[in-house]
PDB file of C-alpha atoms in Angstrom:
ATOM      1  CA  MET S 151      -0.386 -16.644   9.938  1.00 49.00           C
ATOM      2  CA  GLY S 152       0.703 -19.735   8.053  1.00 54.00           C
ATOM      3  CA  PHE S 153       3.803 -18.435   6.238  1.00 75.00           C
ATOM      4  CA  GLY S 154       6.237 -20.902   7.796  1.00 72.00           C
ATOM      5  CA  ASP S 155       9.578 -19.347   8.600  1.00 82.00           C
ATOM      6  CA  LYS S 156       9.069 -16.310   6.339  1.00 89.00           C
ATOM      7  CA  LYS S 157       9.529 -12.842   7.770  1.00 90.00           C
ATOM      8  CA  ILE S 158       7.030 -10.251   6.467  1.00 93.00           C
ATOM      9  CA  ILE S 159       8.099  -6.601   6.436  1.00 94.00           C
ATOM     10  CA  ALA S 160       5.121  -4.395   5.547  1.00 95.00           C
ATOM     11  CA  VAL S 161       5.578  -0.904   4.153  1.00 96.00           C
ATOM     12  CA  VAL S 162       2.649   1.443   4.762  1.00 94.00           C
ATOM     13  CA  GLY S 163       2.029   5.155   4.445  1.00 92.00           C
ATOM     14  CA  CYS S 164      -0.450   7.676   3.201  1.00 88.00           C
ATOM     15  CA  PHE S 165      -1.369   8.087  -0.449  1.00 86.00           C
ATOM     16  CA  GLY S 166       1.600   9.748  -2.155  1.00 89.00           C
ATOM     17  CA  SER S 167       4.051   9.365   0.741  1.00 92.00           C
ATOM     18  CA  GLY S 168       6.515   7.322  -1.325  1.00 93.00           C
ATOM     19  CA  LYS S 169       5.886   3.918   0.234  1.00 92.00           C
ATOM     20  CA  THR S 170       6.221   2.082  -3.088  1.00 92.00           C
ATOM     21  CA  THR S 171       9.600   3.731  -3.705  1.00 93.00           C
ATOM     22  CA  VAL S 172      10.710   2.689  -0.218  1.00 94.00           C
ATOM     23  CA  ALA S 173       9.383  -0.857  -0.703  1.00 93.00           C
ATOM     24  CA  LYS S 174      11.289  -1.176  -3.992  1.00 91.00           C
ATOM     25  CA  LEU S 175      14.461   0.105  -2.316  1.00 91.00           C
ATOM     26  CA  LEU S 176      14.034  -2.422   0.503  1.00 89.00           C
ATOM     27  CA  ALA S 177      13.353  -5.330  -1.817  1.00 86.00           C
ATOM     28  CA  GLY S 178      15.826  -6.922  -4.137  1.00 75.00           C
ATOM     29  CA  ARG S 179      18.105  -9.855  -3.587  1.00 71.00           C
ATOM     30  CA  PRO S 180      17.542 -11.712  -1.397  1.00 76.00           C
ATOM     31  CA  LEU S 181      14.311  -9.961  -0.372  1.00 82.00           C
ATOM     32  CA  GLU S 182      11.184 -10.383  -2.492  1.00 89.00           C
ATOM     33  CA  LEU S 183       8.538  -7.693  -3.076  1.00 93.00           C
ATOM     34  CA  VAL S 184       4.771  -8.270  -2.989  1.00 94.00           C
ATOM     35  CA  ASN S 185       2.874  -5.193  -4.173  1.00 94.00           C
ATOM     36  CA  ALA S 186      -0.739  -5.155  -2.934  1.00 93.00           C
ATOM     37  CA  ASP S 187      -1.644  -2.258  -5.276  1.00 90.00           C
ATOM     38  CA  LYS S 188      -0.645  -4.288  -8.332  1.00 93.00           C
ATOM     39  CA  ILE S 189      -2.661  -7.199  -7.003  1.00 94.00           C
ATOM     40  CA  ALA S 190      -5.636  -4.848  -6.494  1.00 91.00           C
ATOM     41  CA  HIS S 191      -5.393  -3.839 -10.163  1.00 92.00           C
ATOM     42  CA  GLN S 192      -5.492  -7.535 -11.110  1.00 94.00           C
ATOM     43  CA  ALA S 193      -8.635  -7.968  -8.997  1.00 94.00           C
ATOM     44  CA  LEU S 194     -10.456  -5.569 -11.312  1.00 92.00           C
ATOM     45  CA  LYS S 195      -9.814  -8.009 -14.186  1.00 93.00           C
ATOM     46  CA  ASP S 196     -11.366 -10.983 -12.378  1.00 96.00           C
ATOM     47  CA  PRO S 197     -14.724 -11.876 -14.032  1.00 96.00           C
ATOM     48  CA  VAL S 198     -16.549 -12.360 -10.718  1.00 96.00           C
ATOM     49  CA  ILE S 199     -15.226  -9.066  -9.298  1.00 96.00           C
ATOM     50  CA  LYS S 200     -16.105  -7.252 -12.541  1.00 96.00           C
ATOM     51  CA  LYS S 201     -19.668  -8.548 -12.361  1.00 96.00           C
ATOM     52  CA  LEU S 202     -20.050  -7.463  -8.710  1.00 97.00           C
ATOM     53  CA  LEU S 203     -18.572  -4.026  -9.415  1.00 96.00           C
ATOM     54  CA  LEU S 204     -20.836  -3.547 -12.426  1.00 95.00           C
ATOM     55  CA  LYS S 205     -23.857  -4.411 -10.308  1.00 96.00           C
ATOM     56  CA  GLU S 206     -22.809  -2.121  -7.413  1.00 96.00           C
ATOM     57  CA  PHE S 207     -21.282   0.836  -9.274  1.00 95.00           C
ATOM     58  CA  GLY S 208     -22.294   0.505 -12.917  1.00 94.00           C
ATOM     59  CA  THR S 209     -18.615   0.231 -13.922  1.00 93.00           C
ATOM     60  CA  PHE S 210     -15.440  -1.704 -13.252  1.00 91.00           C
ATOM     61  CA  ALA S 211     -13.107   0.847 -14.884  1.00 91.00           C
ATOM     62  CA  ARG S 212     -10.466   2.020 -12.387  1.00 88.00           C
ATOM     63  CA  LYS S 213     -10.675   5.719 -13.182  1.00 87.00           C
ATOM     64  CA  GLU S 214     -14.485   5.783 -12.968  1.00 91.00           C
ATOM     65  CA  LEU S 215     -14.431   3.755  -9.745  1.00 92.00           C
ATOM     66  CA  SER S 216     -11.931   6.225  -8.251  1.00 87.00           C
ATOM     67  CA  GLU S 217     -14.240   9.123  -8.975  1.00 85.00           C
ATOM     68  CA  ILE S 218     -17.172   7.295  -7.352  1.00 90.00           C
ATOM     69  CA  VAL S 219     -15.538   5.845  -4.244  1.00 89.00           C
ATOM     70  CA  PHE S 220     -12.975   8.451  -3.199  1.00 84.00           C
ATOM     71  CA  THR S 221     -15.666  10.994  -2.394  1.00 82.00           C
ATOM     72  CA  ASN S 222     -17.990   8.756  -0.403  1.00 87.00           C
ATOM     73  CA  LYS S 223     -17.025   6.590   2.588  1.00 87.00           C
ATOM     74  CA  LYS S 224     -19.970   4.191   2.130  1.00 92.00           C
ATOM     75  CA  ARG S 225     -19.030   3.661  -1.513  1.00 92.00           C
ATOM     76  CA  THR S 226     -15.422   3.037  -0.475  1.00 90.00           C
ATOM     77  CA  GLU S 227     -16.621   0.459   2.061  1.00 91.00           C
ATOM     78  CA  ALA S 228     -18.728  -1.221  -0.638  1.00 95.00           C
ATOM     79  CA  LEU S 229     -15.702  -1.399  -2.949  1.00 94.00           C
ATOM     80  CA  ASN S 230     -13.590  -2.860  -0.138  1.00 92.00           C
ATOM     81  CA  ARG S 231     -16.231  -5.505   0.678  1.00 94.00           C
ATOM     82  CA  ILE S 232     -16.151  -6.625  -2.938  1.00 96.00           C
ATOM     83  CA  THR S 233     -12.406  -6.509  -3.616  1.00 95.00           C
ATOM     84  CA  HIS S 234     -10.582  -7.003  -0.307  1.00 93.00           C
ATOM     85  CA  PRO S 235     -11.265 -10.749   0.131  1.00 94.00           C
ATOM     86  CA  TRP S 236      -9.881 -11.415  -3.368  1.00 95.00           C
ATOM     87  CA  ILE S 237      -6.887  -9.094  -2.832  1.00 94.00           C
ATOM     88  CA  ILE S 238      -6.080 -10.529   0.622  1.00 93.00           C
ATOM     89  CA  GLY S 239      -6.251 -14.081  -0.733  1.00 94.00           C
ATOM     90  CA  ALA S 240      -3.955 -13.206  -3.636  1.00 95.00           C
ATOM     91  CA  VAL S 241      -1.474 -11.423  -1.331  1.00 94.00           C
ATOM     92  CA  LYS S 242      -1.309 -14.458   0.962  1.00 93.00           C
ATOM     93  CA  LYS S 243      -0.772 -16.806  -2.017  1.00 94.00           C
ATOM     94  CA  LYS S 244       2.016 -14.603  -3.353  1.00 94.00           C
ATOM     95  CA  ILE S 245       3.713 -14.524   0.060  1.00 93.00           C
ATOM     96  CA  LYS S 246       3.478 -18.317   0.378  1.00 92.00           C
ATOM     97  CA  LYS S 247       4.982 -18.766  -3.112  1.00 92.00           C
ATOM     98  CA  ALA S 248       7.835 -16.330  -2.445  1.00 91.00           C
ATOM     99  CA  ARG S 249      11.231 -17.995  -2.599  1.00 89.00           C
ATOM    100  CA  SER S 250      12.947 -15.653  -0.182  1.00 88.00           C
ATOM    101  CA  LYS S 251      12.664 -15.991   3.581  1.00 88.00           C
ATOM    102  CA  THR S 252      11.978 -12.264   3.934  1.00 89.00           C
ATOM    103  CA  VAL S 253       9.156 -10.649   1.969  1.00 93.00           C
ATOM    104  CA  ILE S 254       8.626  -6.907   1.597  1.00 94.00           C
ATOM    105  CA  LEU S 255       4.878  -6.267   1.475  1.00 95.00           C
ATOM    106  CA  ASP S 256       3.926  -2.939  -0.113  1.00 94.00           C
ATOM    107  CA  ALA S 257       0.408  -2.673   1.336  1.00 91.00           C
ATOM    108  CA  PRO S 258      -1.093   0.813   1.547  1.00 86.00           C
ATOM    109  CA  LEU S 259      -4.270  -0.361   3.316  1.00 85.00           C
ATOM    110  CA  LEU S 260      -2.765  -3.086   5.492  1.00 88.00           C
ATOM    111  CA  ILE S 261      -3.928  -1.442   8.717  1.00 89.00           C
ATOM    112  CA  GLU S 262      -7.320  -0.344   7.358  1.00 86.00           C
ATOM    113  CA  ALA S 263      -7.965  -3.930   6.230  1.00 85.00           C
ATOM    114  CA  GLY S 264      -7.143  -5.210   9.734  1.00 81.00           C
ATOM    115  CA  LEU S 265      -4.125  -7.147   8.492  1.00 84.00           C
ATOM    116  CA  SER S 266      -1.349  -5.626  10.572  1.00 89.00           C
ATOM    117  CA  ARG S 267      -0.906  -9.021  12.263  1.00 88.00           C
ATOM    118  CA  LEU S 268       0.358 -10.381   8.916  1.00 87.00           C
ATOM    119  CA  ALA S 269       3.558  -8.415   9.359  1.00 93.00           C
ATOM    120  CA  ASP S 270       6.510  -9.164  11.582  1.00 92.00           C
ATOM    121  CA  LYS S 271       7.576  -5.519  11.207  1.00 93.00           C
ATOM    122  CA  ILE S 272       5.738  -2.473   9.886  1.00 95.00           C
ATOM    123  CA  ILE S 273       7.588   0.431   8.315  1.00 96.00           C
ATOM    124  CA  PHE S 274       5.650   3.690   8.037  1.00 96.00           C
ATOM    125  CA  VAL S 275       6.724   6.128   5.328  1.00 96.00           C
ATOM    126  CA  LYS S 276       5.919   9.690   6.283  1.00 95.00           C
ATOM    127  CA  ALA S 277       5.848  12.817   4.158  1.00 93.00           C
ATOM    128  CA  SER S 278       4.435  16.294   4.634  1.00 92.00           C
ATOM    129  CA  LYS S 279       1.134  17.329   3.031  1.00 88.00           C
ATOM    130  CA  ASP S 280       3.064  19.729   0.771  1.00 90.00           C
ATOM    131  CA  LYS S 281       5.432  16.993  -0.436  1.00 92.00           C
ATOM    132  CA  ILE S 282       2.538  14.621  -1.036  1.00 88.00           C
ATOM    133  CA  PHE S 283       0.641  17.273  -2.990  1.00 87.00           C
ATOM    134  CA  LEU S 284       3.654  18.039  -5.223  1.00 88.00           C
ATOM    135  CA  ARG S 285       4.289  14.336  -5.906  1.00 87.00           C
ATOM    136  CA  LEU S 286       0.665  13.513  -6.716  1.00 86.00           C
ATOM    137  CA  LYS S 287       0.177  16.627  -8.823  1.00 86.00           C
ATOM    138  CA  LYS S 288       3.249  15.691 -10.872  1.00 88.00           C
ATOM    139  CA  ARG S 289       2.604  11.928 -10.998  1.00 87.00           C
ATOM    140  CA  ASP S 290      -1.194  11.732 -11.322  1.00 85.00           C
ATOM    141  CA  GLY S 291      -2.269  15.282 -12.149  1.00 87.00           C
ATOM    142  CA  LEU S 292      -4.453  15.462  -9.026  1.00 84.00           C
ATOM    143  CA  ASN S 293      -5.500  18.685  -7.314  1.00 85.00           C
ATOM    144  CA  LYS S 294      -5.645  19.347  -3.548  1.00 85.00           C
ATOM    145  CA  ALA S 295      -9.360  18.501  -3.302  1.00 84.00           C
ATOM    146  CA  GLN S 296      -8.869  15.135  -5.030  1.00 83.00           C
ATOM    147  CA  ILE S 297      -5.891  14.290  -2.836  1.00 81.00           C
ATOM    148  CA  GLY S 298      -7.760  15.376   0.292  1.00 81.00           C
ATOM    149  CA  SER S 299     -10.802  13.236  -0.512  1.00 80.00           C
ATOM    150  CA  ARG S 300      -8.610  10.164  -1.123  1.00 81.00           C
ATOM    151  CA  ASN S 301      -6.685  10.694   2.094  1.00 79.00           C
ATOM    152  CA  LYS S 302      -9.963  10.976   4.049  1.00 79.00           C
ATOM    153  CA  MET S 303     -10.739   7.394   3.018  1.00 77.00           C
ATOM    154  CA  GLN S 304      -7.582   6.176   4.793  1.00 82.00           C
ATOM    155  CA  LEU S 305      -6.573   6.223   8.437  1.00 84.00           C
ATOM    156  CA  ALA S 306      -4.870   9.394   9.618  1.00 86.00           C
ATOM    157  CA  PRO S 307      -1.048   9.298   9.457  1.00 87.00           C
ATOM    158  CA  LYS S 308      -0.752   9.529  13.272  1.00 90.00           C
ATOM    159  CA  THR S 309      -2.992   6.469  13.631  1.00 89.00           C
ATOM    160  CA  LYS S 310      -0.965   4.466  11.114  1.00 90.00           C
ATOM    161  CA  MET S 311       2.271   5.536  12.802  1.00 92.00           C
ATOM    162  CA  ARG S 312       1.124   3.909  16.054  1.00 92.00           C
ATOM    163  CA  PHE S 313       1.333   0.523  14.331  1.00 93.00           C
ATOM    164  CA  ALA S 314       4.843   1.164  13.005  1.00 94.00           C
ATOM    165  CA  ASP S 315       7.984  -0.494  14.281  1.00 94.00           C
ATOM    166  CA  LEU S 316      10.108   1.786  12.100  1.00 94.00           C
ATOM    167  CA  ILE S 317       9.535   5.159  10.423  1.00 95.00           C
ATOM    168  CA  ILE S 318      11.146   6.540   7.285  1.00 96.00           C
ATOM    169  CA  ASP S 319      10.999  10.289   6.774  1.00 96.00           C
ATOM    170  CA  ASN S 320      10.533  10.775   3.035  1.00 95.00           C
ATOM    171  CA  ASN S 321      10.507  14.588   3.027  1.00 93.00           C
ATOM    172  CA  ALA S 322      14.069  15.137   1.849  1.00 91.00           C
ATOM    173  CA  THR S 323      15.991  13.877  -1.164  1.00 92.00           C
ATOM    174  CA  LEU S 324      15.898  10.377  -2.588  1.00 92.00           C
ATOM    175  CA  LYS S 325      19.506  10.019  -1.408  1.00 95.00           C
ATOM    176  CA  LYS S 326      18.421  10.650   2.219  1.00 95.00           C
ATOM    177  CA  THR S 327      15.579   8.152   1.850  1.00 95.00           C
ATOM    178  CA  LYS S 328      17.995   5.556   0.441  1.00 94.00           C
ATOM    179  CA  GLN S 329      20.301   6.077   3.442  1.00 95.00           C
ATOM    180  CA  GLN S 330      17.415   5.391   5.841  1.00 95.00           C
ATOM    181  CA  VAL S 331      16.388   2.310   3.843  1.00 93.00           C
ATOM    182  CA  MET S 332      19.936   0.937   3.881  1.00 92.00           C
ATOM    183  CA  GLN S 333      20.082   1.342   7.676  1.00 92.00           C
ATOM    184  CA  ILE S 334      16.832  -0.600   7.976  1.00 90.00           C
ATOM    185  CA  ARG S 335      18.076  -3.320   5.593  1.00 85.00           C
ATOM    186  CA  ARG S 336      21.207  -3.741   7.735  1.00 84.00           C
ATOM    187  CA  SER S 337      19.100  -3.947  10.899  1.00 81.00           C
ATOM    188  CA  LEU S 338      16.859  -6.587   9.280  1.00 74.00           C
ATOM    189  CA  TRP S 339      19.872  -8.806   8.684  1.00 68.00           C
ATOM    190  CA  ARG S 340      20.883  -8.499  12.340  1.00 67.00           C
ATOM    191  CA  SER S 341      17.427  -9.361  13.721  1.00 59.00           C
TER     192      SER S 341
END
């Protein structure tokens, strides 16, 4: 994919599964973290993207866009057509600029965007619907209907799991998750 001798470890999962927590635990010296969600937020500040979003949706504000696109698959696809090329380009640039030989890529929509081939290994973070609901209610103040409509816009967990080389069960305590992450970190050094 043009990243030289860099190894790309992608962390994926459903909305609210804890993939960003896992990615942060995996990253750190000497591994570098590239967060596709943060890059997506930057895309909304790009003048060209803003103009296209304003034309398509009448807004480029994140919260308003969420309300529009997470209830309508065609609107989600329109948003992705506008933002994904910019986001993918920025992710690739960030990976190329990374100083470490192993990069942890926190990319919630890696598989949906058809970019699974970017990764040397894919880690899927799984969590039960109940756990996800409790996390998202606490973190974002979302209700079950809002969470359900957002999850419908992503691939089903079983589909994403088929792409995974490794799976982290994030249903228990943070301590248990950390133990799983440390095992994976050790195995990455051996491979």
